[in-house]
C-alpha positions as YAML, in Angstrom:
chain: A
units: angstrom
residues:
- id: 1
  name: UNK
  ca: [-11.17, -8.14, 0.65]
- id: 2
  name: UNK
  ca: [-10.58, -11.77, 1.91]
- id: 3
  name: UNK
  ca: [-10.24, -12.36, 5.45]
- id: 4
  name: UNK
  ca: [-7.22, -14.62, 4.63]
- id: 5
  name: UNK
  ca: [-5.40, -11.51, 2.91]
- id: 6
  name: UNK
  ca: [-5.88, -9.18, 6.07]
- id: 7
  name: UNK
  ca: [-4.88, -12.29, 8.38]
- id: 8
  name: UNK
  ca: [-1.63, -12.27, 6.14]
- id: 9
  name: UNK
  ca: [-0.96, -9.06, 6.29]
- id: 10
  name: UNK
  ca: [-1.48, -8.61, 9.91]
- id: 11
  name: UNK
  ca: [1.13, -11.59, 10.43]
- id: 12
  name: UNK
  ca: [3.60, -9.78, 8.18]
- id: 13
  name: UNK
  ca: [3.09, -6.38, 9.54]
- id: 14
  name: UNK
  ca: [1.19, -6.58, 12.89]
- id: 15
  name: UNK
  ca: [-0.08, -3.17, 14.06]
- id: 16
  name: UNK
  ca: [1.03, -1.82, 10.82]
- id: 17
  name: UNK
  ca: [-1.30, -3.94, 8.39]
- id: 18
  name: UNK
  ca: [-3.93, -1.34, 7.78]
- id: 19
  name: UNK
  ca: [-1.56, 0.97, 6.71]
- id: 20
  name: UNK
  ca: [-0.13, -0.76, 4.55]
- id: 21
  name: UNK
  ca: [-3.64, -2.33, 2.54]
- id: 22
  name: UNK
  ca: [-4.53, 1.20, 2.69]
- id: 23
  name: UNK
  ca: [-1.46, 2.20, 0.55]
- id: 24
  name: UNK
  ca: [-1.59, -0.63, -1.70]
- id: 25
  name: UNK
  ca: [-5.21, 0.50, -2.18]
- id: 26
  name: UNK
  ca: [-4.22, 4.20, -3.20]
- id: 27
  name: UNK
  ca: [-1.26, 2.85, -5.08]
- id: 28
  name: UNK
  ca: [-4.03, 1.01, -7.57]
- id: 29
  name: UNK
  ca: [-6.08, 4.34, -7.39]
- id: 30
  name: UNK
  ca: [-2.80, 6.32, -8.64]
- id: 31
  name: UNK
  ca: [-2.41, 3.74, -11.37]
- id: 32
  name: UNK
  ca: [-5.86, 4.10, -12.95]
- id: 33
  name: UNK
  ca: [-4.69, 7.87, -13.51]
- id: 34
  name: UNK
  ca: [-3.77, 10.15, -16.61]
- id: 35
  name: UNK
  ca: [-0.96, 11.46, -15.56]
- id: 36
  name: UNK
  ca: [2.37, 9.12, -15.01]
- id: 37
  name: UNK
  ca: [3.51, 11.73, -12.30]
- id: 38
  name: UNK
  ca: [0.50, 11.32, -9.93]
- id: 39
  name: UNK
  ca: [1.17, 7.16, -10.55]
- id: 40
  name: UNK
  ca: [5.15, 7.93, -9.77]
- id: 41
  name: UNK
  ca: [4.23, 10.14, -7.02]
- id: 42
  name: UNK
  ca: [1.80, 7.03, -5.54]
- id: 43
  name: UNK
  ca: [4.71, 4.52, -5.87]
- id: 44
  name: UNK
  ca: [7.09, 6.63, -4.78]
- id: 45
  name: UNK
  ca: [4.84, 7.08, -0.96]
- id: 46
  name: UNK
  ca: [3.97, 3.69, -1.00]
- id: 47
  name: UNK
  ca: [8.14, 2.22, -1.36]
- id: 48
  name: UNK
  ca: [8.82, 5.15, 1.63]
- id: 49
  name: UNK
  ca: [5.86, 4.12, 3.52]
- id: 50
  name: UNK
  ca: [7.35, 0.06, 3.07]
- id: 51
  name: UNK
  ca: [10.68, 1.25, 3.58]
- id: 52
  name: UNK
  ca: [10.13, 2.63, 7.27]
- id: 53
  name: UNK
  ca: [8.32, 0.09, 8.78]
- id: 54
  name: UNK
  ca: [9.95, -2.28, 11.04]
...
């Protein structure tokens, strides 16, 4: 990963930016899957996750 992405993302979302690469990261994990209910399921954390963060 680029240093320039993780400097962007810890402007956007300061202490938070780790978490949210992280889920990004398992989001693309979910979407190499089988099954479109483990790639829902991954999407659907990931939107909560974004969704309670300041």
């Amino acid at each position: 990963m680029s240093r320039s992405r993780t400097e962007k993302f810890e402007r956007s979302y300061g202490i938070h930016a780790a978490t949210v690469l992280h889920s990004i990261a398992m989001v693309a994990v979910a979407g190499r899957s089988r099954y479109p209910a483990r790639i829902k399921a991954g999407r659907a954390r990931h939107y909560k996750l974004m969704a309670s963060l300041p």
